[in-house]
Tab-separated table of C-alpha atoms and ligand atoms in Angstrom:
chain	number	residue	atom	x	y	z
A	1	MET	CA	-72.034	52.189	-26.584
A	2	GLY	CA	-69.710	55.177	-26.469
A	3	ILE	CA	-67.201	55.874	-23.753
A	4	VAL	CA	-66.312	59.418	-22.804
A	5	LEU	CA	-64.055	61.135	-20.316
A	6	GLY	CA	-66.025	62.664	-17.472
A	7	PRO	CA	-65.078	65.423	-15.030
A	8	ASN	CA	-61.436	65.374	-14.002
A	9	ARG	CA	-58.832	67.371	-12.183
A	10	TYR	CA	-55.251	66.900	-11.083
A	11	GLY	CA	-52.711	68.533	-8.858
A	12	LYS	CA	-50.167	68.143	-6.089
A	13	ALA	CA	-51.777	67.114	-2.826
A	14	GLU	CA	-50.390	67.791	0.632
A	15	THR	CA	-47.366	69.964	0.027
A	16	ARG	CA	-46.064	70.496	3.543
A	17	VAL	CA	-44.509	73.919	3.769
A	18	VAL	CA	-43.144	75.532	6.908
A	19	ARG	CA	-42.333	79.235	6.638
A	20	VAL	CA	-40.157	80.858	9.278
A	21	VAL	CA	-40.088	84.646	9.483
A	22	ARG	CA	-36.996	85.874	11.273
A	23	ASP	CA	-37.492	89.237	12.860
A	24	GLY	CA	-34.191	89.261	14.737
A	25	GLU	CA	-34.337	86.979	17.754
A	26	ARG	CA	-38.069	86.503	17.526
A	27	HIS	CA	-39.323	84.118	14.874
A	28	GLU	CA	-42.815	83.595	13.468
A	29	LEU	CA	-43.913	80.219	12.187
A	30	ARG	CA	-46.488	79.180	9.600
A	31	ASP	CA	-47.132	75.524	8.911
A	32	LEU	CA	-49.367	74.580	6.000
A	33	ASN	CA	-50.514	71.502	4.146
A	34	VAL	CA	-51.427	72.732	0.657
A	35	SER	CA	-53.374	70.707	-1.895
A	36	VAL	CA	-53.822	72.010	-5.438
A	37	ALA	CA	-56.308	70.630	-7.972
A	38	LEU	CA	-56.442	72.075	-11.490
A	39	SER	CA	-59.016	71.581	-14.198
A	40	GLY	CA	-59.406	72.756	-17.775
A	41	ASP	CA	-58.612	71.537	-21.273
A	42	LEU	CA	-57.156	68.240	-20.210
A	43	ASP	CA	-58.812	65.828	-22.607
A	44	ALA	CA	-55.655	65.275	-24.655
A	45	THR	CA	-53.504	63.894	-21.884
A	46	HIS	CA	-56.217	61.429	-20.876
A	47	LEU	CA	-57.226	60.391	-24.375
A	48	SER	CA	-53.956	60.375	-26.302
A	49	GLY	CA	-51.134	60.994	-23.832
A	50	ASP	CA	-50.424	64.433	-25.272
A	51	ASN	CA	-49.129	66.439	-22.301
A	52	ALA	CA	-48.853	69.824	-24.010
A	53	GLY	CA	-51.501	71.298	-21.700
A	54	VAL	CA	-50.276	69.727	-18.467
A	55	LEU	CA	-48.513	71.837	-15.856
A	56	PRO	CA	-46.703	69.139	-13.873
A	57	THR	CA	-47.785	68.628	-10.283
A	58	ASP	CA	-44.104	68.935	-9.403
A	59	THR	CA	-44.191	72.492	-10.762
A	60	GLN	CA	-47.280	73.204	-8.674
A	61	LYS	CA	-45.399	72.074	-5.583
A	62	ASN	CA	-42.428	74.287	-6.466
A	63	THR	CA	-44.810	77.210	-6.897
A	64	VAL	CA	-46.118	76.693	-3.371
A	65	TYR	CA	-42.581	76.850	-1.973
A	66	ALA	CA	-41.521	79.783	-4.138
A	67	PHE	CA	-44.640	81.788	-3.245
A	68	ALA	CA	-44.048	81.055	0.440
A	69	LYS	CA	-40.658	82.716	0.056
A	70	GLU	CA	-41.658	85.556	-2.260
A	71	TYR	CA	-44.925	86.610	-0.675
A	72	GLY	CA	-44.781	85.019	2.755
A	73	VAL	CA	-47.659	83.176	4.339
A	74	ASP	CA	-50.044	85.227	6.369
A	75	GLN	CA	-53.707	84.279	6.030
A	76	PRO	CA	-54.256	80.902	4.332
A	77	GLU	CA	-57.134	82.438	2.351
A	78	ASP	CA	-54.785	84.996	0.793
A	79	PHE	CA	-52.101	82.403	0.103
A	80	GLY	CA	-54.665	80.107	-1.529
A	81	LEU	CA	-56.138	82.889	-3.649
A	82	ARG	CA	-52.685	83.948	-4.818
A	83	LEU	CA	-51.852	80.410	-5.915
A	84	ALA	CA	-55.206	79.659	-7.537
A	85	ARG	CA	-55.278	82.939	-9.463
A	86	HIS	CA	-51.713	82.335	-10.606
A	87	PHE	CA	-52.453	78.925	-12.126
A	88	VAL	CA	-55.592	80.126	-13.901
A	89	ALA	CA	-54.003	83.364	-15.108
A	90	THR	CA	-50.721	81.898	-16.377
A	91	GLN	CA	-51.820	78.565	-17.916
A	92	PRO	CA	-53.959	78.847	-21.052
A	93	THR	CA	-55.278	75.292	-20.596
A	94	ILE	CA	-56.206	75.712	-16.937
A	95	HIS	CA	-59.594	77.275	-16.268
A	96	GLY	CA	-60.180	76.229	-12.693
A	97	ALA	CA	-58.006	75.878	-9.623
A	98	ARG	CA	-58.988	74.588	-6.212
A	99	VAL	CA	-56.494	75.129	-3.437
A	100	HIS	CA	-57.258	73.495	-0.102
A	101	ILE	CA	-55.098	74.516	2.844
A	102	GLU	CA	-54.794	73.047	6.305
A	103	GLN	CA	-52.951	75.305	8.728
A	104	TYR	CA	-51.473	73.661	11.785
A	105	GLY	CA	-51.486	75.701	14.951
A	106	TRP	CA	-48.333	76.328	16.948
A	107	ARG	CA	-48.229	77.921	20.389
A	108	ARG	CA	-45.240	80.061	21.258
A	109	LEU	CA	-42.892	78.765	23.961
A	110	GLY	CA	-40.083	81.273	23.461
A	111	PRO	CA	-38.602	83.610	20.855
A	112	HIS	CA	-37.869	80.698	18.527
A	113	SER	CA	-39.559	77.748	20.209
A	114	PHE	CA	-43.033	76.427	19.510
A	115	GLN	CA	-45.432	73.687	20.547
A	116	ARG	CA	-47.902	72.223	18.097
A	117	ASP	CA	-51.527	72.516	19.173
A	118	GLY	CA	-53.256	69.221	19.321
A	119	ALA	CA	-53.089	65.616	20.112
A	120	GLU	CA	-50.877	65.355	23.188
A	121	THR	CA	-51.803	62.504	25.500
A	122	ARG	CA	-50.882	61.655	29.075
A	123	THR	CA	-50.181	58.005	29.849
A	124	ALA	CA	-49.943	55.865	32.990
A	125	THR	CA	-48.786	52.239	33.227
A	126	VAL	CA	-48.860	50.475	36.589
A	127	THR	CA	-47.524	47.055	37.467
A	128	VAL	CA	-48.346	45.191	40.666
A	129	ASP	CA	-46.730	41.843	41.385
A	130	GLY	CA	-45.091	39.887	44.212
A	131	ALA	CA	-42.099	42.211	44.145
A	132	GLY	CA	-44.095	45.407	44.595
A	133	GLU	CA	-45.861	48.195	42.786
A	134	TRP	CA	-44.470	50.284	39.990
A	135	VAL	CA	-45.924	53.400	38.461
A	136	VAL	CA	-44.766	54.692	35.091
A	137	ALA	CA	-46.163	57.998	33.868
A	138	GLY	CA	-45.633	59.587	30.515
A	139	LEU	CA	-46.806	61.545	27.557
A	140	ALA	CA	-46.979	61.065	23.815
A	141	ASP	CA	-47.321	63.268	20.758
A	142	LEU	CA	-46.058	66.465	22.340
A	143	VAL	CA	-44.738	68.180	19.203
A	144	LEU	CA	-41.988	70.742	19.795
A	145	LEU	CA	-39.947	72.857	17.383
A	146	ASN	CA	-36.942	75.145	17.684
A	147	SER	CA	-36.478	77.292	14.584
A	148	THR	CA	-32.804	77.921	15.427
A	149	ASP	CA	-30.121	76.903	17.968
A	150	SER	CA	-29.651	73.514	16.335
A	151	GLU	CA	-26.568	72.260	14.465
A	152	PHE	CA	-25.572	68.845	13.151
A	153	TRP	CA	-22.028	68.244	11.934
A	154	GLY	CA	-18.877	66.302	12.708
A	155	TYR	CA	-20.553	62.951	12.092
A	156	VAL	CA	-19.146	59.885	10.320
A	157	LYS	CA	-18.895	60.126	6.542
A	158	ASP	CA	-18.808	56.861	4.641
A	159	PRO	CA	-19.236	56.242	0.891
A	160	TYR	CA	-23.015	56.511	1.251
A	161	THR	CA	-23.111	59.787	3.161
A	162	THR	CA	-24.669	62.703	1.303
A	163	LEU	CA	-26.114	64.732	4.211
A	164	PRO	CA	-24.532	68.190	4.280
A	165	GLU	CA	-23.245	69.404	7.610
A	166	THR	CA	-25.267	72.253	9.071
A	167	LYS	CA	-24.784	74.901	11.712
A	168	GLU	CA	-28.353	76.133	11.429
A	169	ARG	CA	-31.382	73.918	11.156
A	170	VAL	CA	-34.891	73.480	12.443
A	171	LEU	CA	-35.132	70.891	15.216
A	172	ALA	CA	-38.562	69.344	15.673
A	173	THR	CA	-39.801	66.242	17.411
A	174	ALA	CA	-42.915	64.538	18.752
A	175	VAL	CA	-41.920	63.713	22.304
A	176	SER	CA	-42.798	60.303	23.624
A	177	ALA	CA	-41.656	60.080	27.242
A	178	ARG	CA	-42.088	57.583	30.046
A	179	TRP	CA	-40.753	58.057	33.543
A	180	ARG	CA	-40.879	55.674	36.431
A	181	TYR	CA	-41.401	56.718	39.998
A	182	SER	CA	-39.388	55.292	42.868
A	183	ASP	CA	-41.833	56.786	45.361
A	184	ALA	CA	-45.526	57.506	45.488
A	185	THR	CA	-46.207	61.186	44.869
A	186	ASP	CA	-48.896	63.691	43.987
A	187	TRP	CA	-49.343	62.224	40.514
A	188	ALA	CA	-50.867	65.367	38.998
A	189	ALA	CA	-48.205	67.714	40.336
A	190	SER	CA	-45.403	65.332	39.361
A	191	TYR	CA	-46.811	64.929	35.884
A	192	GLU	CA	-47.031	68.673	35.297
A	193	ALA	CA	-43.559	69.293	36.674
A	194	ALA	CA	-41.938	66.490	34.673
A	195	ARG	CA	-43.659	67.686	31.525
A	196	ALA	CA	-42.514	71.246	32.169
A	197	ALA	CA	-38.938	70.035	32.727
A	198	LEU	CA	-38.945	68.167	29.412
A	199	VAL	CA	-40.244	71.220	27.555
A	200	ALA	CA	-37.840	73.630	29.279
A	201	ALA	CA	-34.851	71.436	28.453
A	202	PHE	CA	-35.907	71.195	24.796
A	203	VAL	CA	-36.361	74.960	24.552
A	204	GLU	CA	-33.160	75.893	26.391
A	205	THR	CA	-30.701	73.366	24.979
A	206	TYR	CA	-28.492	74.653	22.176
A	207	SER	CA	-28.438	71.381	20.296
A	208	PHE	CA	-25.666	69.629	18.392
A	209	SER	CA	-27.802	66.504	17.962
A	210	LEU	CA	-31.231	65.286	18.928
A	211	GLN	CA	-29.361	62.706	21.023
A	212	GLN	CA	-27.863	65.547	23.089
A	213	THR	CA	-31.287	67.140	23.468
A	214	LEU	CA	-32.704	63.781	24.577
A	215	TYR	CA	-30.155	63.443	27.343
A	216	ALA	CA	-30.719	67.039	28.468
A	217	MET	CA	-34.470	66.447	28.664
A	218	GLY	CA	-34.144	63.278	30.742
A	219	ARG	CA	-31.526	64.777	33.007
A	220	ARG	CA	-33.672	67.837	33.680
A	221	VAL	CA	-36.558	65.698	34.918
A	222	LEU	CA	-34.246	63.778	37.263
A	223	GLU	CA	-32.662	66.982	38.553
A	224	GLU	CA	-36.004	68.525	39.369
A	225	ARG	CA	-38.020	65.502	40.525
A	226	PRO	CA	-36.461	63.309	43.244
A	227	GLU	CA	-39.382	60.869	43.054
A	228	VAL	CA	-38.423	59.954	39.465
A	229	ALA	CA	-35.820	57.190	39.049
A	230	GLU	CA	-35.619	56.847	35.269
A	231	VAL	CA	-36.791	58.608	32.134
A	232	ARG	CA	-37.094	56.928	28.744
A	233	LEU	CA	-37.535	59.011	25.649
A	234	ALA	CA	-38.332	58.276	22.021
A	235	LEU	CA	-37.780	61.323	19.829
A	236	PRO	CA	-38.572	61.160	16.121
A	237	ASN	CA	-36.527	63.688	14.199
A	238	LYS	CA	-39.254	65.499	12.284
A	239	HIS	CA	-37.022	66.646	9.450
A	240	HIS	CA	-37.475	70.128	8.067
A	241	LEU	CA	-35.516	70.208	4.828
A	242	LEU	CA	-34.443	73.527	3.389
A	243	VAL	CA	-36.053	73.989	-0.022
A	244	ASP	CA	-33.630	74.756	-2.849
A	245	LEU	CA	-35.162	77.868	-4.405
A	246	SER	CA	-32.106	78.733	-6.505
A	247	PRO	CA	-33.709	77.434	-9.759
A	248	PHE	CA	-36.225	80.275	-9.303
A	249	GLU	CA	-33.523	82.812	-8.467
A	250	LEU	CA	-34.665	83.043	-4.888
A	251	ASP	CA	-32.395	82.694	-1.890
A	252	ASN	CA	-33.537	80.727	1.112
A	253	PRO	CA	-31.783	81.808	4.298
A	254	ASN	CA	-33.561	79.226	6.492
A	255	GLU	CA	-37.040	80.513	5.752
A	256	VAL	CA	-38.892	77.885	3.686
A	257	PHE	CA	-38.825	74.218	4.643
A	258	VAL	CA	-40.346	70.958	3.507
A	259	ALA	CA	-41.826	69.257	6.534
A	260	ALA	CA	-41.033	65.672	5.525
A	261	ASP	CA	-43.014	62.977	7.288
A	262	ARG	CA	-41.158	59.822	6.221
A	263	PRO	CA	-38.631	58.443	6.723
A	264	TYR	CA	-37.587	60.012	9.999
A	265	GLY	CA	-34.714	59.554	12.388
A	266	LEU	CA	-35.778	57.961	15.645
A	267	ILE	CA	-33.644	58.723	18.666
A	268	GLU	CA	-34.335	56.623	21.752
A	269	GLY	CA	-32.673	56.517	25.119
A	270	ALA	CA	-32.963	56.124	28.857
A	271	VAL	CA	-31.595	58.531	31.454
A	272	LEU	CA	-31.497	57.186	34.995
A	273	ARG	CA	-30.021	57.592	38.418
A	274	SER	CA	-27.009	55.352	38.946
A	275	ASP	CA	-28.667	54.112	42.134
A	276	ALA	CA	-32.121	53.673	40.620
A	277	PRO	CA	-33.896	50.583	41.943
A	278	SER	CA	-33.745	47.955	39.248
A	279	TYR	CA	-36.874	47.373	37.233
A	280	ASP	CA	-37.646	45.066	34.350
A	281	GLY	CA	-41.339	45.823	34.068
A	282	ALA	CA	-43.403	47.665	31.536
A	283	PHE	CA	-42.595	51.102	30.162
B	301	LIG	O1	-29.757	65.086	15.603
B	301	LIG	C1	-29.500	64.253	14.717
B	301	LIG	N1	-28.984	63.050	15.059
B	301	LIG	C2	-28.671	62.101	14.137
B	301	LIG	O2	-28.190	60.987	14.488
B	301	LIG	C3	-28.920	62.412	12.787
B	301	LIG	N2	-28.744	61.724	11.628
B	301	LIG	C4	-29.164	62.523	10.623
B	301	LIG	O3	-29.162	62.200	9.412
B	301	LIG	N3	-29.603	63.713	11.107
B	301	LIG	C5	-29.459	63.669	12.451
B	301	LIG	N4	-29.740	64.571	13.428
């Protein structure tokens, strides 16, 4: 009985590239998840470990980032065709390339602020016991991004610190918010207004930390909604890391980012009125 190698392909899956186009004050955003799969004369690497025909998947990933800088990202079809043609045309061993792209939608909130289309949910948690009734409203998975007006510097440096200080970064988070009412209200109107206050504070705060943005968001709800006694927020820092394109002799003035999913900073905090009725129930 003989054993043979059947159909095979390889490539870098799910390269998360965010491309910001800065046209003065007004920014454009493209957010892609790019998966490359190459096929061709690849018997040797499988059968004998000879890698002479293998373009590393790491190189494929770098190509995605470099092309995002060099050619921009307009239609995903064009970006995919450019990549696929490149791999087939430049690698003698590669005869086929499949590039699958997912493009995430972002809705504009301001000149450099965006909200991800998608999976936002509204939540309600009520507690009734001998002491009374409590209503906690909230939302989850509201993904917001500012492509400028965010700095992070002046923090502690210890022997393990490598993070460079920055005066220009992308700030993005998936807002999880809960707020508790001290009074019954028009739940729908309160929900919409609290949500709008959270979004407005995110958009309008020039941020020196996500912690500062968190406080501004909670405070804005309390300033605008007297029926709210306390706001609790959990804000994952959805890191957008500047790609180093210098090995390819390309500069990267805050245009091409890796959207890293893990690990992420998680900033949590409560903002409340000093005279808020005490509460130890569910949030
Ligand atoms: O806004 C931030 N807060 C932090 O506490 C922190 N830590 C970090 O590495 N990056 C950031 N960003």
